[in-house]
Each structure stands twice: as C-alpha cells, then as structure tokens.
mmCIF file of C-alpha atoms in Angstrom:
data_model
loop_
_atom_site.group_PDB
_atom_site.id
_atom_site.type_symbol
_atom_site.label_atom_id
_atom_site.label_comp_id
_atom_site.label_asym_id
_atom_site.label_seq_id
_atom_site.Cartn_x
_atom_site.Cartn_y
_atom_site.Cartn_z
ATOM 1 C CA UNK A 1 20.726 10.884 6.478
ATOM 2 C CA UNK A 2 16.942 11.394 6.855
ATOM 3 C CA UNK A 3 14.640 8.350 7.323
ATOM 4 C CA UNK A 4 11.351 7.401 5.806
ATOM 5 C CA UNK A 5 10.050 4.397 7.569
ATOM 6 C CA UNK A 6 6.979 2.397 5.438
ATOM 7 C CA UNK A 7 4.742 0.827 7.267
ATOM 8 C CA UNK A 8 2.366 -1.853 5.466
ATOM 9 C CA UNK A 9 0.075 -4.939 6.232
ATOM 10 C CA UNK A 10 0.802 -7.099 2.925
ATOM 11 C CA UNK A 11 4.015 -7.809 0.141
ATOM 12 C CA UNK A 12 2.443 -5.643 -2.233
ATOM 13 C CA UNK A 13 1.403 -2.519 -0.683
ATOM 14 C CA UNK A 14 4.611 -0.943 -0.903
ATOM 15 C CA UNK A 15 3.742 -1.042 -5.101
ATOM 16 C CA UNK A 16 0.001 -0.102 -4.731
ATOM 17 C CA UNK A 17 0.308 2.709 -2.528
ATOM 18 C CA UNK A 18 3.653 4.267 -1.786
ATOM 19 C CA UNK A 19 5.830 2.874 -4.857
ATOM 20 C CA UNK A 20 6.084 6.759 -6.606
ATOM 21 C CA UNK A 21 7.063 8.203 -3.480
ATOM 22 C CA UNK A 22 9.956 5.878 -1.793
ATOM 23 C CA UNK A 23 11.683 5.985 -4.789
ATOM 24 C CA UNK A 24 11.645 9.564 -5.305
ATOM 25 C CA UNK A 25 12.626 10.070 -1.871
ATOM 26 C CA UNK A 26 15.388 7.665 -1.993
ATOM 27 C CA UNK A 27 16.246 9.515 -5.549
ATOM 28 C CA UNK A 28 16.432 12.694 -3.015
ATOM 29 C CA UNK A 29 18.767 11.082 -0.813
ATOM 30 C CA UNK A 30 16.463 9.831 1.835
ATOM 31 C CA UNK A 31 17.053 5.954 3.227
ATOM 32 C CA UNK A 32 13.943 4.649 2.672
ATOM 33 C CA UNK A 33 12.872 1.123 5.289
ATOM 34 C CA UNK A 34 9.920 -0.525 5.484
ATOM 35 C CA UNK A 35 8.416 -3.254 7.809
ATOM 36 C CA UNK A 36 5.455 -5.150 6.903
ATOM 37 C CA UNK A 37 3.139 -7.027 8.803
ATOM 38 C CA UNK A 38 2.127 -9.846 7.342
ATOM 39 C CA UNK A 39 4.058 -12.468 4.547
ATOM 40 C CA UNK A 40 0.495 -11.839 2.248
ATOM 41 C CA UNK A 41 -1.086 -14.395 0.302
ATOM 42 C CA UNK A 42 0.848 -17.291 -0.896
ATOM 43 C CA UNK A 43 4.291 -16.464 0.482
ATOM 44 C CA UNK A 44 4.259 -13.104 -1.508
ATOM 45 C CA UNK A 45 7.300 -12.013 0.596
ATOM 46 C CA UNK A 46 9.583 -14.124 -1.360
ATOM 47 C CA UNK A 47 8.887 -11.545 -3.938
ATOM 48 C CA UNK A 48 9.940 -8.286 -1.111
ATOM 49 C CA UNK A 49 13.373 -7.729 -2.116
ATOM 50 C CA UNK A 50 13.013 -7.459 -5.576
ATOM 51 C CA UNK A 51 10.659 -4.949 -5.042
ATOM 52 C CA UNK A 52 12.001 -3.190 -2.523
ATOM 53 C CA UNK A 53 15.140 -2.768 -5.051
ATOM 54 C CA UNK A 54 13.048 -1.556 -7.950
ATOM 55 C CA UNK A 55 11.261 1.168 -5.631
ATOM 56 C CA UNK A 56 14.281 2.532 -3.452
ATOM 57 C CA UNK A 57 13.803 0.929 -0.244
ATOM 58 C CA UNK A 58 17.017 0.148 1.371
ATOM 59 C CA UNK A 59 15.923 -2.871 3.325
ATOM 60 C CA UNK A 60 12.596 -4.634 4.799
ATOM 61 C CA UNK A 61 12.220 -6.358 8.171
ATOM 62 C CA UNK A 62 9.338 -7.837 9.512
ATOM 63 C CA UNK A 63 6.898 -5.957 11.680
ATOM 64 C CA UNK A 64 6.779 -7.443 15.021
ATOM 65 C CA UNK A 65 7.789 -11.014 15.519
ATOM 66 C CA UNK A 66 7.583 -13.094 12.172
ATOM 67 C CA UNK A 67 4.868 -14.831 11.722
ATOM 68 C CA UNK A 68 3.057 -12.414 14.661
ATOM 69 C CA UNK A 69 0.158 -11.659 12.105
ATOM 70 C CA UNK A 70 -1.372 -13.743 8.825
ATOM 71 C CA UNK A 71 -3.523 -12.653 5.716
ATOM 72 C CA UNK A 72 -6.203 -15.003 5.885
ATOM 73 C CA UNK A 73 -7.493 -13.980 2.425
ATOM 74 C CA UNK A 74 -10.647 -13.352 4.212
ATOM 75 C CA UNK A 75 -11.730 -15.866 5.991
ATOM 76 C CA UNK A 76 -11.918 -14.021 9.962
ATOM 77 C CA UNK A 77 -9.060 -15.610 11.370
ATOM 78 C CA UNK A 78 -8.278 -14.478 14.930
ATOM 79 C CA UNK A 79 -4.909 -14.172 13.426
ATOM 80 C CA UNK A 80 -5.058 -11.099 11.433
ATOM 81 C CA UNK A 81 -4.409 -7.691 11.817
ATOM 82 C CA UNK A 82 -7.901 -6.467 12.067
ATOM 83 C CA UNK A 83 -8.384 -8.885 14.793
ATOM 84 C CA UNK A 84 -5.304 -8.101 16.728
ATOM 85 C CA UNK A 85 -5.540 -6.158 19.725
ATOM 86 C CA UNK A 86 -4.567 -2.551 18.835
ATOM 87 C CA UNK A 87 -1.902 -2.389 21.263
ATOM 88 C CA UNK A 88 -0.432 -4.694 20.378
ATOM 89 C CA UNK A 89 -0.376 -3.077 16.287
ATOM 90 C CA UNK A 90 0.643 0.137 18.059
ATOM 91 C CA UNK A 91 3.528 -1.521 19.919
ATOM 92 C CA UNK A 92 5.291 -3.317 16.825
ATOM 93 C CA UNK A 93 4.992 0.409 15.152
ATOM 94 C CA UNK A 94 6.669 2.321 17.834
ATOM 95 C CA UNK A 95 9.195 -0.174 18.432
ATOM 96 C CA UNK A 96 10.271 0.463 14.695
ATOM 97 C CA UNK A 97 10.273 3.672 15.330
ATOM 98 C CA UNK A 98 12.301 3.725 18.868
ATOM 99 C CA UNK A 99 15.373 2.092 16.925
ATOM 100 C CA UNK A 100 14.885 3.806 13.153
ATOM 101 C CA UNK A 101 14.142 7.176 14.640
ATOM 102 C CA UNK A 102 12.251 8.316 11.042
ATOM 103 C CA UNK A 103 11.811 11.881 10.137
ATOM 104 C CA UNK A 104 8.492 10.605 8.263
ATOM 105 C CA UNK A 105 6.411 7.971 8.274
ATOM 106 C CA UNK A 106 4.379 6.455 4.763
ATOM 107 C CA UNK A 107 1.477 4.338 4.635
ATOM 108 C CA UNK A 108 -1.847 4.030 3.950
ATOM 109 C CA UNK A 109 -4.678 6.329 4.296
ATOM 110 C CA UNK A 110 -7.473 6.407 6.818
ATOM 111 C CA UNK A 111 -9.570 4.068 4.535
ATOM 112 C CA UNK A 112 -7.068 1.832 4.253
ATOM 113 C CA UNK A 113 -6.758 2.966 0.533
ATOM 114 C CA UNK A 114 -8.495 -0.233 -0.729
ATOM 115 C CA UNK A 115 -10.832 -0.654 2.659
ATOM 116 C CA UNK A 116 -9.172 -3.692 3.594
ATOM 117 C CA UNK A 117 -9.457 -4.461 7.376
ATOM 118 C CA UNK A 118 -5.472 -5.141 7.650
ATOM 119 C CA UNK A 119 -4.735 -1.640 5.855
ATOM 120 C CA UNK A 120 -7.268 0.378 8.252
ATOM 121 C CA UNK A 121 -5.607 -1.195 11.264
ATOM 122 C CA UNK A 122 -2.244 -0.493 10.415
ATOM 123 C CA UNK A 123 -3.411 3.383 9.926
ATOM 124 C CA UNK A 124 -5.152 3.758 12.773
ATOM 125 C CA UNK A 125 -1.565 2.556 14.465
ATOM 126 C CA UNK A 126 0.518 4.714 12.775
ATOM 127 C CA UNK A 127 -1.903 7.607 13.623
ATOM 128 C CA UNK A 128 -1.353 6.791 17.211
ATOM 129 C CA UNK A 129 2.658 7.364 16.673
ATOM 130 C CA UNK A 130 4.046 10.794 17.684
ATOM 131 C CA UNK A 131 5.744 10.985 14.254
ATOM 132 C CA UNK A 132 5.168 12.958 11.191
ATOM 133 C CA UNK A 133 2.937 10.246 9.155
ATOM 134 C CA UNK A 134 1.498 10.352 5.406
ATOM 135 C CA UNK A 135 -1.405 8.277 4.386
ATOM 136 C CA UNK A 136 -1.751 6.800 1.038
ATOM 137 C CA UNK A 137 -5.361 7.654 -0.803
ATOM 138 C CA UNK A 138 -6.945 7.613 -4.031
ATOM 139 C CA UNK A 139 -8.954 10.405 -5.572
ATOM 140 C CA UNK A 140 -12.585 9.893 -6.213
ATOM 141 C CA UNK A 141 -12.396 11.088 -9.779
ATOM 142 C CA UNK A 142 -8.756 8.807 -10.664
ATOM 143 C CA UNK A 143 -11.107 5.780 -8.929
ATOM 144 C CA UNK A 144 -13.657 6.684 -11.676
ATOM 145 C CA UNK A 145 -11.368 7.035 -14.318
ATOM 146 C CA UNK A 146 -9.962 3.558 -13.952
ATOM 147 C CA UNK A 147 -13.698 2.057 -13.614
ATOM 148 C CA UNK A 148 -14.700 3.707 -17.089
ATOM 149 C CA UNK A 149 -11.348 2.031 -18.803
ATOM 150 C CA UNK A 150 -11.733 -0.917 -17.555
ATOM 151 C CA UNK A 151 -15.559 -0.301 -19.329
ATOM 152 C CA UNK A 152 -13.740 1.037 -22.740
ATOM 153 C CA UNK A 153 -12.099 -2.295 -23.274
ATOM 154 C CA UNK A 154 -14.831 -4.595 -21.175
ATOM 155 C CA UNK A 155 -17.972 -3.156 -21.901
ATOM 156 C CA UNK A 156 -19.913 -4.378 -18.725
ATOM 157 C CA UNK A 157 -17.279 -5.997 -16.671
ATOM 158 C CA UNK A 158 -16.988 -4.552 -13.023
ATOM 159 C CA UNK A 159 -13.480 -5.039 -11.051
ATOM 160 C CA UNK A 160 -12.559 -4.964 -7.746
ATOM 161 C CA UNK A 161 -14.162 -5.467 -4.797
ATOM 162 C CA UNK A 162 -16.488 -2.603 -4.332
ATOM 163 C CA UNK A 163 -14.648 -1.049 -1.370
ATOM 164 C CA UNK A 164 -12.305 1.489 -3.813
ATOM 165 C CA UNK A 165 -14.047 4.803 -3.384
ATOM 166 C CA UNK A 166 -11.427 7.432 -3.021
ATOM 167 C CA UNK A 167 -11.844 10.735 -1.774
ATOM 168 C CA UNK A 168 -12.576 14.670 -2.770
ATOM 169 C CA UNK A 169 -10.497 16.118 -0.214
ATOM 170 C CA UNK A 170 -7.388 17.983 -1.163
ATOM 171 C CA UNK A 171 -4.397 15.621 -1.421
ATOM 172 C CA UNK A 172 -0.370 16.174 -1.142
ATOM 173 C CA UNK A 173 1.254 14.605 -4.183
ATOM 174 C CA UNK A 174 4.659 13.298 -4.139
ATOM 175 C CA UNK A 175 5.293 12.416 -8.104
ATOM 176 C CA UNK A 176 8.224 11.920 -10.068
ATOM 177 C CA UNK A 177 9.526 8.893 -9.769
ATOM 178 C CA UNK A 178 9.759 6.026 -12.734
ATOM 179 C CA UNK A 179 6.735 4.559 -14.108
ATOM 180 C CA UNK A 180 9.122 1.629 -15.603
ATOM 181 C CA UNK A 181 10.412 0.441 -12.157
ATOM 182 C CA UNK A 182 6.807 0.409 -10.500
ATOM 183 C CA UNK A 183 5.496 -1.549 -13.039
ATOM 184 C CA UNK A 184 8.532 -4.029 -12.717
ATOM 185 C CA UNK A 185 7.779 -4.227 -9.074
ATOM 186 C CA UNK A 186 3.936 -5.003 -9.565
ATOM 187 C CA UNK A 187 5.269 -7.615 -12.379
ATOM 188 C CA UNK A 188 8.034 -8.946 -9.326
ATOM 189 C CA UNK A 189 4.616 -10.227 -7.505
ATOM 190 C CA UNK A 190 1.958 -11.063 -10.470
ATOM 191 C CA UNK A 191 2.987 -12.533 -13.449
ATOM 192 C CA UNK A 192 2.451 -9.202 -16.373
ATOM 193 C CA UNK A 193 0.340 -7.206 -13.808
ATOM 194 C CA UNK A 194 2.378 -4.346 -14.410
ATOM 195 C CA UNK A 195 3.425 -4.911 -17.744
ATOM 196 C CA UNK A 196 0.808 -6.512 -20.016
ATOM 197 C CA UNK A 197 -1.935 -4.946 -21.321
ATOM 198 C CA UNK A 198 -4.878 -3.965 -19.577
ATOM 199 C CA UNK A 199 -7.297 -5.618 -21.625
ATOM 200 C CA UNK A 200 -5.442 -8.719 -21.510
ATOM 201 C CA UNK A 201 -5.384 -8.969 -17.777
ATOM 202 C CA UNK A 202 -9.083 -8.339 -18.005
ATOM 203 C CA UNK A 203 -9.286 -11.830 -19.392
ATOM 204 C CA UNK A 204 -7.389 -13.702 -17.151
ATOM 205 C CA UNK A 205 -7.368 -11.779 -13.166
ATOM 206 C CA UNK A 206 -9.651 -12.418 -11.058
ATOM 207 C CA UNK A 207 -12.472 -9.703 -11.718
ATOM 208 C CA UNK A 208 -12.801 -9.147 -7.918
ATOM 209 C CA UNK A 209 -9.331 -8.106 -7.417
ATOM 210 C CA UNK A 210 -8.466 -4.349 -6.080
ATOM 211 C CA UNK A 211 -5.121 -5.185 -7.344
ATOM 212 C CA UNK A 212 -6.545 -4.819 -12.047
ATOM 213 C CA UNK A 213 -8.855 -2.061 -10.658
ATOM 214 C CA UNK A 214 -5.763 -0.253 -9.191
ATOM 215 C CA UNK A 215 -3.558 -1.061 -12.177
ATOM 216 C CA UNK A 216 -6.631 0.313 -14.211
ATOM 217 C CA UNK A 217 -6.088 3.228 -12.268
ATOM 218 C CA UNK A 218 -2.647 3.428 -12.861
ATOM 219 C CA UNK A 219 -3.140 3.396 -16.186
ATOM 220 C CA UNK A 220 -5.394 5.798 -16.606
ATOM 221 C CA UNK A 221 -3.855 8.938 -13.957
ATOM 222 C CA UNK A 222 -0.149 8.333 -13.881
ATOM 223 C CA UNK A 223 2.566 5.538 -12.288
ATOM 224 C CA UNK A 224 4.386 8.208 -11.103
ATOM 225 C CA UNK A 225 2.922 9.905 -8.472
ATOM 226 C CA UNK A 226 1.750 9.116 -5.024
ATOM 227 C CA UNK A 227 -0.928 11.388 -3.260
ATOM 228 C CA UNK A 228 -1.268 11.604 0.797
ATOM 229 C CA UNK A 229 -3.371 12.403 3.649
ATOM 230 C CA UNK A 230 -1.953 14.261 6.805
ATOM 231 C CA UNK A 231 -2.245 10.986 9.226
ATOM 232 C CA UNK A 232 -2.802 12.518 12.884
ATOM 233 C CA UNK A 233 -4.299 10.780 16.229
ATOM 234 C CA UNK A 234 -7.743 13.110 16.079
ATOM 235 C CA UNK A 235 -7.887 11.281 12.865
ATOM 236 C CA UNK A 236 -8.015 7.370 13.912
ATOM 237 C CA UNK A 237 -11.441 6.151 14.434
ATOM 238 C CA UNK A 238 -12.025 5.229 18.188
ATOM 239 C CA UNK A 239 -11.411 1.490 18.844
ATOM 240 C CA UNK A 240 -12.212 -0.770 21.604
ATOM 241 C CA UNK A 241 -9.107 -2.733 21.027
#
C-alpha cells in the first residue's frame, strides 16, 4: 500500500489545507497518516479523530514528543515552532519518515499558506526531507474572490489577518473529493464553520480570523480541490536555526 504522510503545525490544518486531497487519495487506495505538531488552541486535538475520519486519514500521532511544541496564539513563546531550533523540526519529520517510509509527503506551502510562523517552519522542514513533498497554497485570484464575498454580504468588513495573499504561479490540483465531509470536519472543530452560512458567521467569528476568510474562500472556488507547490530544499529560505 502506498503512503501519504501529512505533516502539520495545528488541529485544523489538515481541513484548511490538505482536506480535498487525503481523502481522495485514501478514496484511491492510498493510507493516508498524519502527525501534527502542536495540540492548537484550546485543546483542538480532542477534535483530531473526528476529522481525521471525515477526511480519510487512517490515524494521527503526535509529531515529536507530546507536548514538544505549543501554539501560543501569538504571544512569542520560546515554545513554539517558529522558535524551535530547526533541527530539531527537521528531526521529528525524518523520524516519521524513517518508520512510515511515505511515497509522498503533504503539507503546507512555502508561505505557510496562511503566513503563520508555525506553518512556514514546518515547510521549510519538510523541504529539507529527501522525500517527494507537496505544499499546500492558495491562488491569488481564489484569495480575491473570497475577500469580494465576504464584501457582497458585509459591505466594508475586512477578514483575516492580512497575511492571505496567495500566489500566480502555476499550481498542481488534486480535486475530487467530497465537499460534505470537509465541511463536517471544519464543523468537528468550530461550532457551524463549515456548515452555516457565510453571512451568519460574519456576525459572530472573530473578523481577524484566517480560518471565515478561508471558508469565504471555500465558498467561493470549490471544497473539493486542493492545489500544491513542488516543495524542494533549493526552495526553503536559509535559516540560522
């Protein structure tokens, strides 16, 4: 059986950026694992295996020792991933992929897909693996799309944090998979996120979460598809860590 490892910073990511494409490669037969970094904001992991059910991941584990790596939720603790020493990042990766031996690698882009710090440090790791590795990454123009939605039914209202840009460069799409079960998984973590309606969540999310301006996005392009960057190691930006 082929493997796909996923490799993510946060509960959560797996629905954001790779949702469309572990379940259509576990609908092709693949066995889909992912290990995440960090137990997210307000013990979000609880919420893993549901998710992980709905999307076609076969199990999760931690990666690196539990508890290794926190998201602060901003606030610069030494703790995080962006503050870790790389090696150490690069380590917990590889020794995933010493005992899963994957065929492929997901996770997110070179921008981190949202800019966090945690996502761009986990890519830059992954980069640094000698595997085959696929970066999750918006386009410019879907980015757009979801900002002038979000302005159809909130004339004037901005959300998200101002670091989702996307990109113009030509993407692989992998696309297919059930827009019903990713919005169930976004809905496993945040009460209607998936499932409501837009406007209503408008009202009552925070305005500076990436996590409406993504669903806006959603809403706007397609659930069903995931698009990808070639991740290589001429790619990662040169770190000091």
């Amino acid at each position: 059986m082929r493997t796909a490892l996923v490799v993510h910073a946060h509960p959560d990511d797996e629905v954001f950026a790779t949702g469309a494409a572990t379940s259509v490669l576990s609908e092709q037969g693949w066995n889909v694992v992912l290990r995440v970094a960090t137990a997210g904001m307000h013990g979000a992991s609880d919420h893993l295996s549901a998710s992980c059910e709905l999307l076609g991941i076969a199990d999760w584990d931690w990666l690196g020792a539990p508890d290794q790596w926190i998201d602060d939720g901003g606030r610069n603790s030494s703790r995080t991933l962006a503050a870790a020493q790389r090696y150490d990042v690069v380590a917990a990766v590889e020794a995933a992929v010493d005992k899963l031996q994957p065929e492929l690698i997901l996770t997110v882009g070179s921008d981190g897909l949202t800019g966090h710090p945690d996502h761009i440090a986990i890519s830059q790791a992954v980069q640094r693996i000698q595997c085959r590795a696929l970066g999750a990454r918006l386009r410019a123009q879907d980015v757009r799309a979801g900002e002038q939605l979000v302005q159809q039914l909130a004339p004037g209202e901005h959300v998200g944090s101002g670091h989702v840009k996307g990109c113009d460069v030509p993407l692989q799409e992998i696309g297919g998979a059930s827009e019903e079960r990713r919005r169930q998984a976004l809905d496993a973590y945040y009460d209607g996120l998936g499932s409501k309606p837009l406007a209503e969540l408008i009202t009552t999310h925070r305005a500076s979460s990436d996590g409406l301006l993504l669903r806006a996005v959603f809403d706007a392009t397609g659930w069903q598809q995931d698009r990808f960057e070639e991740l290589t190691a001429s790619s990662a930006a040169p770190s000091s860590r």
